[in-house]
mmCIF file with all atom_site columns, C-alpha atoms in Angstrom:
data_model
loop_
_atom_site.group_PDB
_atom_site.id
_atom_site.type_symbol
_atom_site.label_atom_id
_atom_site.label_alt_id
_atom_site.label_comp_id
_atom_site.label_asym_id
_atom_site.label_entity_id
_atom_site.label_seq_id
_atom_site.pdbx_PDB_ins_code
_atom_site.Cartn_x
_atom_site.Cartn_y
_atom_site.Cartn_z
_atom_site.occupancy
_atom_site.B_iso_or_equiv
_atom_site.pdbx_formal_charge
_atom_site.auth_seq_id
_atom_site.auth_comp_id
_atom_site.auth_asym_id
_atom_site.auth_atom_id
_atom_site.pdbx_PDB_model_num
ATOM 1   C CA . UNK Z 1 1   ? 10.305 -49.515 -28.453 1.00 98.00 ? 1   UNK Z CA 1
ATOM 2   C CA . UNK Z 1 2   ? 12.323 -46.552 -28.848 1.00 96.00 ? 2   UNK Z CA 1
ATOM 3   C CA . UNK Z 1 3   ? 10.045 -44.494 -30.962 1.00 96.00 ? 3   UNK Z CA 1
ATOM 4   C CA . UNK Z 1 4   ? 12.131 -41.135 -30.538 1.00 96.00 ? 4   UNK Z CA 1
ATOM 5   C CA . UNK Z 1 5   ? 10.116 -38.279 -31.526 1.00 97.00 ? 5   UNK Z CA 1
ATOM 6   C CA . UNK Z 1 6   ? 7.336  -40.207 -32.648 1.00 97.00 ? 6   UNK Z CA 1
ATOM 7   C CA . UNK Z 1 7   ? 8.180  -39.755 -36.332 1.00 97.00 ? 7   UNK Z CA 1
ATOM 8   C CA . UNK Z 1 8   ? 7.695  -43.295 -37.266 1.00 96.00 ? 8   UNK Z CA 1
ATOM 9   C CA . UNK Z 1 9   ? 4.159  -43.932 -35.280 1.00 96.00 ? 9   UNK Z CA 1
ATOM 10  C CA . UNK Z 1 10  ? 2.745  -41.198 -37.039 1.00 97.00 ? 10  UNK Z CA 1
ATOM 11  C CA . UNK Z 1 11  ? 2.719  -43.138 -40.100 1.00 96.00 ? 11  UNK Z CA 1
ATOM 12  C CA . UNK Z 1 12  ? 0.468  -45.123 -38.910 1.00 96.00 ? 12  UNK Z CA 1
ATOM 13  C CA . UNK Z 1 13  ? -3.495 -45.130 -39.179 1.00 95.00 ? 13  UNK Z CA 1
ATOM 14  C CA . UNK Z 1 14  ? -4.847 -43.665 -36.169 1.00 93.00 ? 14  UNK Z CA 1
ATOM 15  C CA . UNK Z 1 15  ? -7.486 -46.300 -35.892 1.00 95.00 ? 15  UNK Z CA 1
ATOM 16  C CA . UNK Z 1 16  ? -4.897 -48.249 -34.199 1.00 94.00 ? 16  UNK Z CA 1
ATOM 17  C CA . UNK Z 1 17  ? -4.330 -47.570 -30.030 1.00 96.00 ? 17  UNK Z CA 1
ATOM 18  C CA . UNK Z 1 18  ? -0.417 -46.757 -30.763 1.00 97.00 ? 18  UNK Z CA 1
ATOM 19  C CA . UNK Z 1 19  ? 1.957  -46.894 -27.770 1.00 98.00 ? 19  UNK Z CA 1
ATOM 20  C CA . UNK Z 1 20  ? 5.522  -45.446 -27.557 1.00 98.00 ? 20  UNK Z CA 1
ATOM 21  C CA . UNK Z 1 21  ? 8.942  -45.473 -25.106 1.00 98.00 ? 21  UNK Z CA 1
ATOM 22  C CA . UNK Z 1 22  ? 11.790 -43.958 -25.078 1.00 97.00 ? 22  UNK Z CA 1
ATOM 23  C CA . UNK Z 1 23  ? 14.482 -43.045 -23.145 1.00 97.00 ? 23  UNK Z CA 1
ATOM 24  C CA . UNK Z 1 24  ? 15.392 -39.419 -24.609 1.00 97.00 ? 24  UNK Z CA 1
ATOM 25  C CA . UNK Z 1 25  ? 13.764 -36.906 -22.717 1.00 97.00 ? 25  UNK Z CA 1
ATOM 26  C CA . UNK Z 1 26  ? 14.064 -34.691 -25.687 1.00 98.00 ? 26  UNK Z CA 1
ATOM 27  C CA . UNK Z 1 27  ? 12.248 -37.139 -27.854 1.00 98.00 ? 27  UNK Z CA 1
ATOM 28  C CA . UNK Z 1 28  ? 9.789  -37.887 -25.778 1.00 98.00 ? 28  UNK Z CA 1
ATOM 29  C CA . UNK Z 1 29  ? 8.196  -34.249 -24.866 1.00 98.00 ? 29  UNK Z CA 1
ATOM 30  C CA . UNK Z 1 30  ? 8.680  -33.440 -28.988 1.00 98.00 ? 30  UNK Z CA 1
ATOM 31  C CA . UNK Z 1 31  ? 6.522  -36.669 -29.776 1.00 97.00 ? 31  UNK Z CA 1
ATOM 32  C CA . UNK Z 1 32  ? 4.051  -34.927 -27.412 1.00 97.00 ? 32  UNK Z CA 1
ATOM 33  C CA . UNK Z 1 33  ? 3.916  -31.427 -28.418 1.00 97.00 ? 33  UNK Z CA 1
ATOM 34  C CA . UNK Z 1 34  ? 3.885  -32.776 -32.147 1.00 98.00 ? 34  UNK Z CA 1
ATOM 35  C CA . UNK Z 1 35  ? 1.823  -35.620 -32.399 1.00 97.00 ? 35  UNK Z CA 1
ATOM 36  C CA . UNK Z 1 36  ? -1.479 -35.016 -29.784 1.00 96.00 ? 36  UNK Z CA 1
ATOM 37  C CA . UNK Z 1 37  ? -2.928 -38.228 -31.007 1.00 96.00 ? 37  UNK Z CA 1
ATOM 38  C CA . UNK Z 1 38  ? -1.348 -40.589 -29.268 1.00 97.00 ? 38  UNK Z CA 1
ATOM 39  C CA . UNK Z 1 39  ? 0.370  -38.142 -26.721 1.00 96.00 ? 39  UNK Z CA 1
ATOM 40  C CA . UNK Z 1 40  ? -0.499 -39.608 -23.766 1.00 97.00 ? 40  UNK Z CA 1
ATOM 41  C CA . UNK Z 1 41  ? 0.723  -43.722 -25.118 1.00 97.00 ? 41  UNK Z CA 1
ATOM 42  C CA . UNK Z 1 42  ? 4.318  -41.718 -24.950 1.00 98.00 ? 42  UNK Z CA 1
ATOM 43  C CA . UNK Z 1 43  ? 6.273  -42.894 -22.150 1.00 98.00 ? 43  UNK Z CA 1
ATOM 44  C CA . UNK Z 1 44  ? 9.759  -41.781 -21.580 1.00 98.00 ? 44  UNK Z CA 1
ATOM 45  C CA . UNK Z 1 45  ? 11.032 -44.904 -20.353 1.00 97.00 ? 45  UNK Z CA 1
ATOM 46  C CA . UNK Z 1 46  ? 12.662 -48.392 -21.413 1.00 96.00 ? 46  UNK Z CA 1
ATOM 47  C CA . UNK Z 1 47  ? 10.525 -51.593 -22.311 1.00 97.00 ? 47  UNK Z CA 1
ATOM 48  C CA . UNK Z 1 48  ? 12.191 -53.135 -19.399 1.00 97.00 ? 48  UNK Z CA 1
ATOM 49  C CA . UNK Z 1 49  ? 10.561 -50.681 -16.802 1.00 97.00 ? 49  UNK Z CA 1
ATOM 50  C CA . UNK Z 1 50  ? 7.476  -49.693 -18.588 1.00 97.00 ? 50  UNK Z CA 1
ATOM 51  C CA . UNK Z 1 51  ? 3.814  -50.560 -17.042 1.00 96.00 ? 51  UNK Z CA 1
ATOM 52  C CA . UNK Z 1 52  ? 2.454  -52.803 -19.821 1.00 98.00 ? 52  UNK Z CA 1
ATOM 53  C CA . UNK Z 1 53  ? 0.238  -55.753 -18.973 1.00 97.00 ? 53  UNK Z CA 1
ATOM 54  C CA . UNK Z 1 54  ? 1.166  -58.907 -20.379 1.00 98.00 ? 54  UNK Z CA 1
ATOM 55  C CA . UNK Z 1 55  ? -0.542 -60.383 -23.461 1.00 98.00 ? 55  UNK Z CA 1
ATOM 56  C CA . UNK Z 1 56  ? -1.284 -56.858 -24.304 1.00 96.00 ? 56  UNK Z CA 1
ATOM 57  C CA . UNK Z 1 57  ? 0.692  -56.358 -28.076 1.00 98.00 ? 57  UNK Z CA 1
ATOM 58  C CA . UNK Z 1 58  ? -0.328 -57.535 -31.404 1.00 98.00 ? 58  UNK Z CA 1
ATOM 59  C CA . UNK Z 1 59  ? 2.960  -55.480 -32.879 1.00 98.00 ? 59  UNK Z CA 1
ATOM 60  C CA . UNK Z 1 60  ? 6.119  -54.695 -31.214 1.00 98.00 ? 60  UNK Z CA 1
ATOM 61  C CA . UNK Z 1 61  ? 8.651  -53.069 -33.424 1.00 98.00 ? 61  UNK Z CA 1
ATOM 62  C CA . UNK Z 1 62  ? 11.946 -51.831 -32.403 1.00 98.00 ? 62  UNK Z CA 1
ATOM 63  C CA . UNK Z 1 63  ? 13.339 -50.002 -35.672 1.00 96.00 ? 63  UNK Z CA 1
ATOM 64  C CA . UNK Z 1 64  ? 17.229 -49.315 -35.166 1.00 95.00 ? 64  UNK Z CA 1
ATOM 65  C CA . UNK Z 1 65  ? 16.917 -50.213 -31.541 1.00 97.00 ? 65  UNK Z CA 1
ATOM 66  C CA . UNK Z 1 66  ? 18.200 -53.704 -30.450 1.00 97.00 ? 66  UNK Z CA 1
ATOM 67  C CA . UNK Z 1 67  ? 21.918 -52.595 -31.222 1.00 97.00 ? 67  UNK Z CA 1
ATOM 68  C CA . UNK Z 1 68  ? 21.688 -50.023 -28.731 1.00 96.00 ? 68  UNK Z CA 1
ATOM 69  C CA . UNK Z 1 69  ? 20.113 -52.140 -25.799 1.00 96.00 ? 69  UNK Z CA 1
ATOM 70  C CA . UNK Z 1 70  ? 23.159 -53.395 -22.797 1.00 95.00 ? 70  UNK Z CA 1
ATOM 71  C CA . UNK Z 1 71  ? 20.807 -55.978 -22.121 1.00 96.00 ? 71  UNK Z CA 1
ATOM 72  C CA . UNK Z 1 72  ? 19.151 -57.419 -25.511 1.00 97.00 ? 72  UNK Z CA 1
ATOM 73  C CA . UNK Z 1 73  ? 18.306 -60.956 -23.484 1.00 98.00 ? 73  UNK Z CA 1
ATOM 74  C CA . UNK Z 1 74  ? 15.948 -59.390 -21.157 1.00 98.00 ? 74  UNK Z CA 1
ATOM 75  C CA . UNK Z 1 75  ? 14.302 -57.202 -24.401 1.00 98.00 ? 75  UNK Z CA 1
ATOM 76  C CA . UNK Z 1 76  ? 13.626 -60.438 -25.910 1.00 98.00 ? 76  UNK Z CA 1
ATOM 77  C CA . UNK Z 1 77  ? 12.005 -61.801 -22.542 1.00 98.00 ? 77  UNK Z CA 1
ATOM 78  C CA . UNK Z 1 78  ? 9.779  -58.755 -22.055 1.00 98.00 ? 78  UNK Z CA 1
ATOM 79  C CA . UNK Z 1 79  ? 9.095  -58.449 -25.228 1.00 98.00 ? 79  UNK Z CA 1
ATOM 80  C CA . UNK Z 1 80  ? 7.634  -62.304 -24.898 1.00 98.00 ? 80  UNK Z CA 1
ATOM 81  C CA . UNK Z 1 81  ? 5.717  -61.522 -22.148 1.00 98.00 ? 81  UNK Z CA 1
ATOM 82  C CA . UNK Z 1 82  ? 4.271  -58.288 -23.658 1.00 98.00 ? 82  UNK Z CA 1
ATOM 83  C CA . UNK Z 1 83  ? 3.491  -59.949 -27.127 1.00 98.00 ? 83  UNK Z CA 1
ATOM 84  C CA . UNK Z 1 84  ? -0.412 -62.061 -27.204 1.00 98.00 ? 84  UNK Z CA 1
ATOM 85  C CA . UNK Z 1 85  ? 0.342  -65.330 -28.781 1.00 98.00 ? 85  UNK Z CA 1
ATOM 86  C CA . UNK Z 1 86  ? 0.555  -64.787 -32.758 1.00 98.00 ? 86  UNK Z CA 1
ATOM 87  C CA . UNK Z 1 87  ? 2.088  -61.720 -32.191 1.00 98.00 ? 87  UNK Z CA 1
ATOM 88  C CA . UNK Z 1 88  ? 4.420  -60.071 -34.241 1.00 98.00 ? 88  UNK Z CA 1
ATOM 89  C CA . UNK Z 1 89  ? 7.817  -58.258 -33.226 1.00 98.00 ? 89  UNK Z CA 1
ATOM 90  C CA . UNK Z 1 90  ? 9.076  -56.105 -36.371 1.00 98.00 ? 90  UNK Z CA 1
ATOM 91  C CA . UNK Z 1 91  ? 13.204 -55.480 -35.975 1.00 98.00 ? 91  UNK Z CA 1
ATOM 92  C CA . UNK Z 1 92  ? 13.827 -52.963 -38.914 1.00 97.00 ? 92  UNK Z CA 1
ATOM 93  C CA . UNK Z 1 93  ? 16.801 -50.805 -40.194 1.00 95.00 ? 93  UNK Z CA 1
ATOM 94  C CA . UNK Z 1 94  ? 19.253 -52.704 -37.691 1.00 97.00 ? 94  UNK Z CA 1
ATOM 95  C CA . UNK Z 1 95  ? 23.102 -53.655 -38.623 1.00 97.00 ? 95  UNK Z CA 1
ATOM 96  C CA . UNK Z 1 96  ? 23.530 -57.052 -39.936 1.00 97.00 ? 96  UNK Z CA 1
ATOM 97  C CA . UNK Z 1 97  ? 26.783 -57.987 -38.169 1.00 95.00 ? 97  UNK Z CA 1
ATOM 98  C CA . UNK Z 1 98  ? 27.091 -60.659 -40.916 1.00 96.00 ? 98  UNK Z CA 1
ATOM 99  C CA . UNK Z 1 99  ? 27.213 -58.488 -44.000 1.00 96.00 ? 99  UNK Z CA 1
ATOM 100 C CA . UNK Z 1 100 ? 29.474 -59.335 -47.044 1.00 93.00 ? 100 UNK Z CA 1
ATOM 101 C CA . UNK Z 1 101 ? 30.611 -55.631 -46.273 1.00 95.00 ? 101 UNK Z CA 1
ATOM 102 C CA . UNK Z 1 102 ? 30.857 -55.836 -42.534 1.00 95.00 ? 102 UNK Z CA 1
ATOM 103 C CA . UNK Z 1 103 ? 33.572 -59.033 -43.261 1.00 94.00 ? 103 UNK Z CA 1
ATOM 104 C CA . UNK Z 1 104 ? 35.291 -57.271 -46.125 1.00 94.00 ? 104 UNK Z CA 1
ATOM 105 C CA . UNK Z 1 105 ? 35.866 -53.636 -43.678 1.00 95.00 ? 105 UNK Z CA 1
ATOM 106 C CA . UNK Z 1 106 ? 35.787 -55.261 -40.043 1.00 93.00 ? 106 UNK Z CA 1
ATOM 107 C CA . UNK Z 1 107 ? 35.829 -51.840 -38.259 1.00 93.00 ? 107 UNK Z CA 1
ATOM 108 C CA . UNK Z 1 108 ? 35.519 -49.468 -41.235 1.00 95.00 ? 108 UNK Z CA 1
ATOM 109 C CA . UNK Z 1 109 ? 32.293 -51.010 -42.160 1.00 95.00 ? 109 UNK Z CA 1
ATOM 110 C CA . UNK Z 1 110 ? 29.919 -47.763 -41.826 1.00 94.00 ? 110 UNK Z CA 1
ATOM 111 C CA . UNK Z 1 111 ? 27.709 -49.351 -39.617 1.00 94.00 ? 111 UNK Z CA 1
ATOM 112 C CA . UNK Z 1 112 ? 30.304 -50.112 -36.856 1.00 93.00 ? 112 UNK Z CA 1
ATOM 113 C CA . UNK Z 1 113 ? 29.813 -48.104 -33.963 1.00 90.00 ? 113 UNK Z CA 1
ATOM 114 C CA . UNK Z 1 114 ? 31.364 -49.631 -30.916 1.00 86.00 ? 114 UNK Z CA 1
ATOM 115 C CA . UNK Z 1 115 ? 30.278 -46.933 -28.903 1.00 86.00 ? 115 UNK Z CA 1
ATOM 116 C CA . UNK Z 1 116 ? 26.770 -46.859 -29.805 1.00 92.00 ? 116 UNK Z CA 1
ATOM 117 C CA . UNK Z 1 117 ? 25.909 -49.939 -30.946 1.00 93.00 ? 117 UNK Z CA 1
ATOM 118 C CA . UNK Z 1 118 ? 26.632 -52.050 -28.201 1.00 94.00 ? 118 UNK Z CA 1
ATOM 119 C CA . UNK Z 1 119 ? 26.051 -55.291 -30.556 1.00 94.00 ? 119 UNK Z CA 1
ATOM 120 C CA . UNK Z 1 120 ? 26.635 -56.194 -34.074 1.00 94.00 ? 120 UNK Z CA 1
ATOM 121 C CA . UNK Z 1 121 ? 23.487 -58.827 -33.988 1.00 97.00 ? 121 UNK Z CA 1
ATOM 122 C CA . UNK Z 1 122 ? 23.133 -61.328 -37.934 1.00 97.00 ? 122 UNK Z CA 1
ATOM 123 C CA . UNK Z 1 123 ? 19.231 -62.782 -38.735 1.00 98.00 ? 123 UNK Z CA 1
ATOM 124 C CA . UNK Z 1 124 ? 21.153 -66.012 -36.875 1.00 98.00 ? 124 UNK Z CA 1
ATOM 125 C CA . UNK Z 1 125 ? 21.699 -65.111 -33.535 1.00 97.00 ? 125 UNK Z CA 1
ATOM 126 C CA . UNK Z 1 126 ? 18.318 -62.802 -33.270 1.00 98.00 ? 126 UNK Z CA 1
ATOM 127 C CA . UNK Z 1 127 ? 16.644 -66.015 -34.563 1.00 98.00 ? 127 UNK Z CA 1
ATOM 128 C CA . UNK Z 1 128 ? 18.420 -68.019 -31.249 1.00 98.00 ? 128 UNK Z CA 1
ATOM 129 C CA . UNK Z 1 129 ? 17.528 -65.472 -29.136 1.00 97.00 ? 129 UNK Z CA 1
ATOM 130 C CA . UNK Z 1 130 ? 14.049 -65.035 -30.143 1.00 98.00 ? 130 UNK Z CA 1
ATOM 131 C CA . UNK Z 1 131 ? 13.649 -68.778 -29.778 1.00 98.00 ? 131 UNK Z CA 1
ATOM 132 C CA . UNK Z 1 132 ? 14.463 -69.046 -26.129 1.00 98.00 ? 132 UNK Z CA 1
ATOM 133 C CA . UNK Z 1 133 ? 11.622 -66.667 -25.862 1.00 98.00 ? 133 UNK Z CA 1
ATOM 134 C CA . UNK Z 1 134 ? 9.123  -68.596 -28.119 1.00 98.00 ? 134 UNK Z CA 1
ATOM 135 C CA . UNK Z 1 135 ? 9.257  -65.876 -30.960 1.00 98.00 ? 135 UNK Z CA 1
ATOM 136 C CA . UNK Z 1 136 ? 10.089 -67.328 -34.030 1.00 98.00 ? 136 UNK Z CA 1
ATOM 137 C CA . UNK Z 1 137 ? 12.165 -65.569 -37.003 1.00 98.00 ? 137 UNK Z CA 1
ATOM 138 C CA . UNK Z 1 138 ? 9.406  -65.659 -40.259 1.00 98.00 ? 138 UNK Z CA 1
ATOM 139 C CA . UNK Z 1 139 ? 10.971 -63.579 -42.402 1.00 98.00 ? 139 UNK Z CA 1
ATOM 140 C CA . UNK Z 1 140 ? 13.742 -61.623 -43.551 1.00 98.00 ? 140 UNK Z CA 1
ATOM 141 C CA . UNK Z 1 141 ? 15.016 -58.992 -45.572 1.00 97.00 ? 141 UNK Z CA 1
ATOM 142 C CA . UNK Z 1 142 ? 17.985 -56.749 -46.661 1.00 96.00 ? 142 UNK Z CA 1
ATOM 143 C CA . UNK Z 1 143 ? 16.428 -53.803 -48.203 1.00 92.00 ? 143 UNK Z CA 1
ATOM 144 C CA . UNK Z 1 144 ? 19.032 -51.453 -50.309 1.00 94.00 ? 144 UNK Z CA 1
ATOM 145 C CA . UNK Z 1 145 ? 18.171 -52.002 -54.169 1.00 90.00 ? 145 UNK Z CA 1
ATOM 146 C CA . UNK Z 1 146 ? 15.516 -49.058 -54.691 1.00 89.00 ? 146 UNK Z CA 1
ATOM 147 C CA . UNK Z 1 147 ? 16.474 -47.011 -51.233 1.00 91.00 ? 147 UNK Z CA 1
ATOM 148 C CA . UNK Z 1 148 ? 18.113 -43.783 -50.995 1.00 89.00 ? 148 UNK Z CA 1
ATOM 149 C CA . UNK Z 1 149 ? 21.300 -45.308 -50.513 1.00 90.00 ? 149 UNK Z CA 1
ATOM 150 C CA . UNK Z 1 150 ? 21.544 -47.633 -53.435 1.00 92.00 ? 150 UNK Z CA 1
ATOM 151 C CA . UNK Z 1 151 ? 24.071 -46.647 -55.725 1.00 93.00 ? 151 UNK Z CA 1
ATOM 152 C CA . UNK Z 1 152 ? 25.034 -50.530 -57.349 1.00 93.00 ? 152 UNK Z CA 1
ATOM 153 C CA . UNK Z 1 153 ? 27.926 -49.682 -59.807 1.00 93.00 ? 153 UNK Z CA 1
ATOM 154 C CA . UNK Z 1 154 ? 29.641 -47.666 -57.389 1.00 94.00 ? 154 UNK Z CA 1
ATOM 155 C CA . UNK Z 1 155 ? 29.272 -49.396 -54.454 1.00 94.00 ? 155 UNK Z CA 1
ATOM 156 C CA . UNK Z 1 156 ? 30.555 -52.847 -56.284 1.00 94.00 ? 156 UNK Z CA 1
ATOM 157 C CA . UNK Z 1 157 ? 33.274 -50.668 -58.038 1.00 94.00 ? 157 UNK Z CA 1
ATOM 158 C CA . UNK Z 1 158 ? 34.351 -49.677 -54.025 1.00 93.00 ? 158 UNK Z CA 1
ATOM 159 C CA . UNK Z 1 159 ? 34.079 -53.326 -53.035 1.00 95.00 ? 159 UNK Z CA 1
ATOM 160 C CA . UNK Z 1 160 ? 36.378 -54.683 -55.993 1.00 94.00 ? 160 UNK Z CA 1
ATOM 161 C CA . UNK Z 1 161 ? 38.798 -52.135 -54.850 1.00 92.00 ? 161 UNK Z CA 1
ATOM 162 C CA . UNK Z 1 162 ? 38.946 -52.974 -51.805 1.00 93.00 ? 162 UNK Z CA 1
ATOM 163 C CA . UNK Z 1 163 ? 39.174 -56.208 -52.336 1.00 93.00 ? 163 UNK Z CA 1
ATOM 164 C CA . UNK Z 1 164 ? 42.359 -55.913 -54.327 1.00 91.00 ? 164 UNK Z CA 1
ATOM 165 C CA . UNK Z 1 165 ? 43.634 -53.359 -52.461 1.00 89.00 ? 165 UNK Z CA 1
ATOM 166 C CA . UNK Z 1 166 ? 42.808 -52.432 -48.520 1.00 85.00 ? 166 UNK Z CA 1
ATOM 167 C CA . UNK Z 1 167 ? 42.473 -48.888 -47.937 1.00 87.00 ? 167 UNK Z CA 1
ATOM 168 C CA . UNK Z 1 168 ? 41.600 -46.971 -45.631 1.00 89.00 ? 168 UNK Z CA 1
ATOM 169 C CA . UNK Z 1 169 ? 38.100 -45.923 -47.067 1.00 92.00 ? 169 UNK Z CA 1
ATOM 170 C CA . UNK Z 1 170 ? 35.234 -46.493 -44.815 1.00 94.00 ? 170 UNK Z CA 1
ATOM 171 C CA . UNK Z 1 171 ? 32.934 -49.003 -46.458 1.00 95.00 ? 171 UNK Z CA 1
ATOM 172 C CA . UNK Z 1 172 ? 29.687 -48.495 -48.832 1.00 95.00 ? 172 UNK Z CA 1
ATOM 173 C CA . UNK Z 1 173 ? 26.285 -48.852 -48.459 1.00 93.00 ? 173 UNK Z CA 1
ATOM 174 C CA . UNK Z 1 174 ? 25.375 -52.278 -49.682 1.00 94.00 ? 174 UNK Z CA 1
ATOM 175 C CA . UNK Z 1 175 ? 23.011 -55.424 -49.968 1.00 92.00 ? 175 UNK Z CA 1
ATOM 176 C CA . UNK Z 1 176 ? 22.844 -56.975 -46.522 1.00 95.00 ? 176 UNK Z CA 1
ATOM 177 C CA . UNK Z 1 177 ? 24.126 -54.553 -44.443 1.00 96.00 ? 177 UNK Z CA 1
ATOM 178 C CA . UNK Z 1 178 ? 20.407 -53.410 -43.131 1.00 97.00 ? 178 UNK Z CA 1
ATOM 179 C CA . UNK Z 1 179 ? 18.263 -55.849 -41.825 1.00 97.00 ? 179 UNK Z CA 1
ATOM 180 C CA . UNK Z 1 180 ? 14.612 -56.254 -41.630 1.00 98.00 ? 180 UNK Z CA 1
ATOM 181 C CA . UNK Z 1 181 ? 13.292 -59.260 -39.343 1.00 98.00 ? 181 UNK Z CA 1
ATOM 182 C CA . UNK Z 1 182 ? 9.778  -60.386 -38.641 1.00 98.00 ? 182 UNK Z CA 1
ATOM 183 C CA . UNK Z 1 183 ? 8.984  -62.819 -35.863 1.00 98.00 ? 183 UNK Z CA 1
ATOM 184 C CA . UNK Z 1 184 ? 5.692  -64.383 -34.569 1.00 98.00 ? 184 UNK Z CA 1
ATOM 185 C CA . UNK Z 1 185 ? 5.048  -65.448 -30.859 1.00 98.00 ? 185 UNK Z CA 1
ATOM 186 C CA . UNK Z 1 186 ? 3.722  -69.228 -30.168 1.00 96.00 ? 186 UNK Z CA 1
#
């Protein structure tokens, strides 16, 4: 869901049947120039509206998606449907609304967006959600030791400061602000 210009499918084997939307036209007609594959699994649409059967996903992922969504609820039910039982949905590289940083900044944290990311979702209210839809959180994660954007000693050295002193700095990458979620469908 939301796979932009296909980027992020490509990484996967080709031995799996890979399917794609997305609502950038852009994206969409670059993930089928560039990626002939799995061209024609490209729709340029929203989950909400696509033509999936039911029961017909053993992986959903939505990778820095579910922030962007007006209508997350209705994700989650469609998602539900679309998912066979044992299913997994994959959330990655999504805002954790519940970061240390994300309290420390409040609306300097770098990840807040308020026109763009329509939510600021934490592991504990996608876990709710998922539950009304009988997709239960498994697993979590908050990848930034040993990514591109750790930089420990600074970042704490940032934090302290700002914890002594507010400024008008916008906050730094840190543990916890990223989340990775897995769920499973009953």
């Amino acid at each position: 869901i939301g796979c932009n210009g296909g980027f992020f499918l490509s990484t996967f084997s080709n031995k799996y049947q890979k399917f794609g939307t997305e609502v950038d036209k852009q994206a969409v007609s670059y993930a089928k120039k560039n990626f002939p594959s799995f061209a024609k699994n490209i729709f340029y649409t929203n989950i909400l509206d696509a033509k999936f059967k039911n029961k017909s996903f053993d992986l959903i992922i939505m990778r820095g998606v579910i922030e962007h969504v007006s209508q997350p609820k209705k994700y989650f039910n469609q998602i539900s449907k679309l998912l066979k039982k044992n299913g997994y949905l994959y959330i990655c590289a999504t805002p954790n609304g519940e970061s240390h940083t994300f309290n420390i900044y409040k609306e300097r944290w770098n990840l807040f967006h308020p026109v763009q990311h329509l939510w600021h979702f934490s592991p504990k209210n996608l876990e709710i959600l998922g539950k009304k839809y009988d997709i239960e959180l498994i697993y979590k994660d908050f990848y930034y030791l040993g990514t591109p954007y750790e930089n420990f000693k600074n970042d704490i050295k940032e934090i302290s400061k700002e914890l002594v002193k507010k400024s008008n700095k916008i906050s730094p990458p840190f543990f916890e602000n990223m989340m990775s979620l897995v769920f499973k469908k009953k």
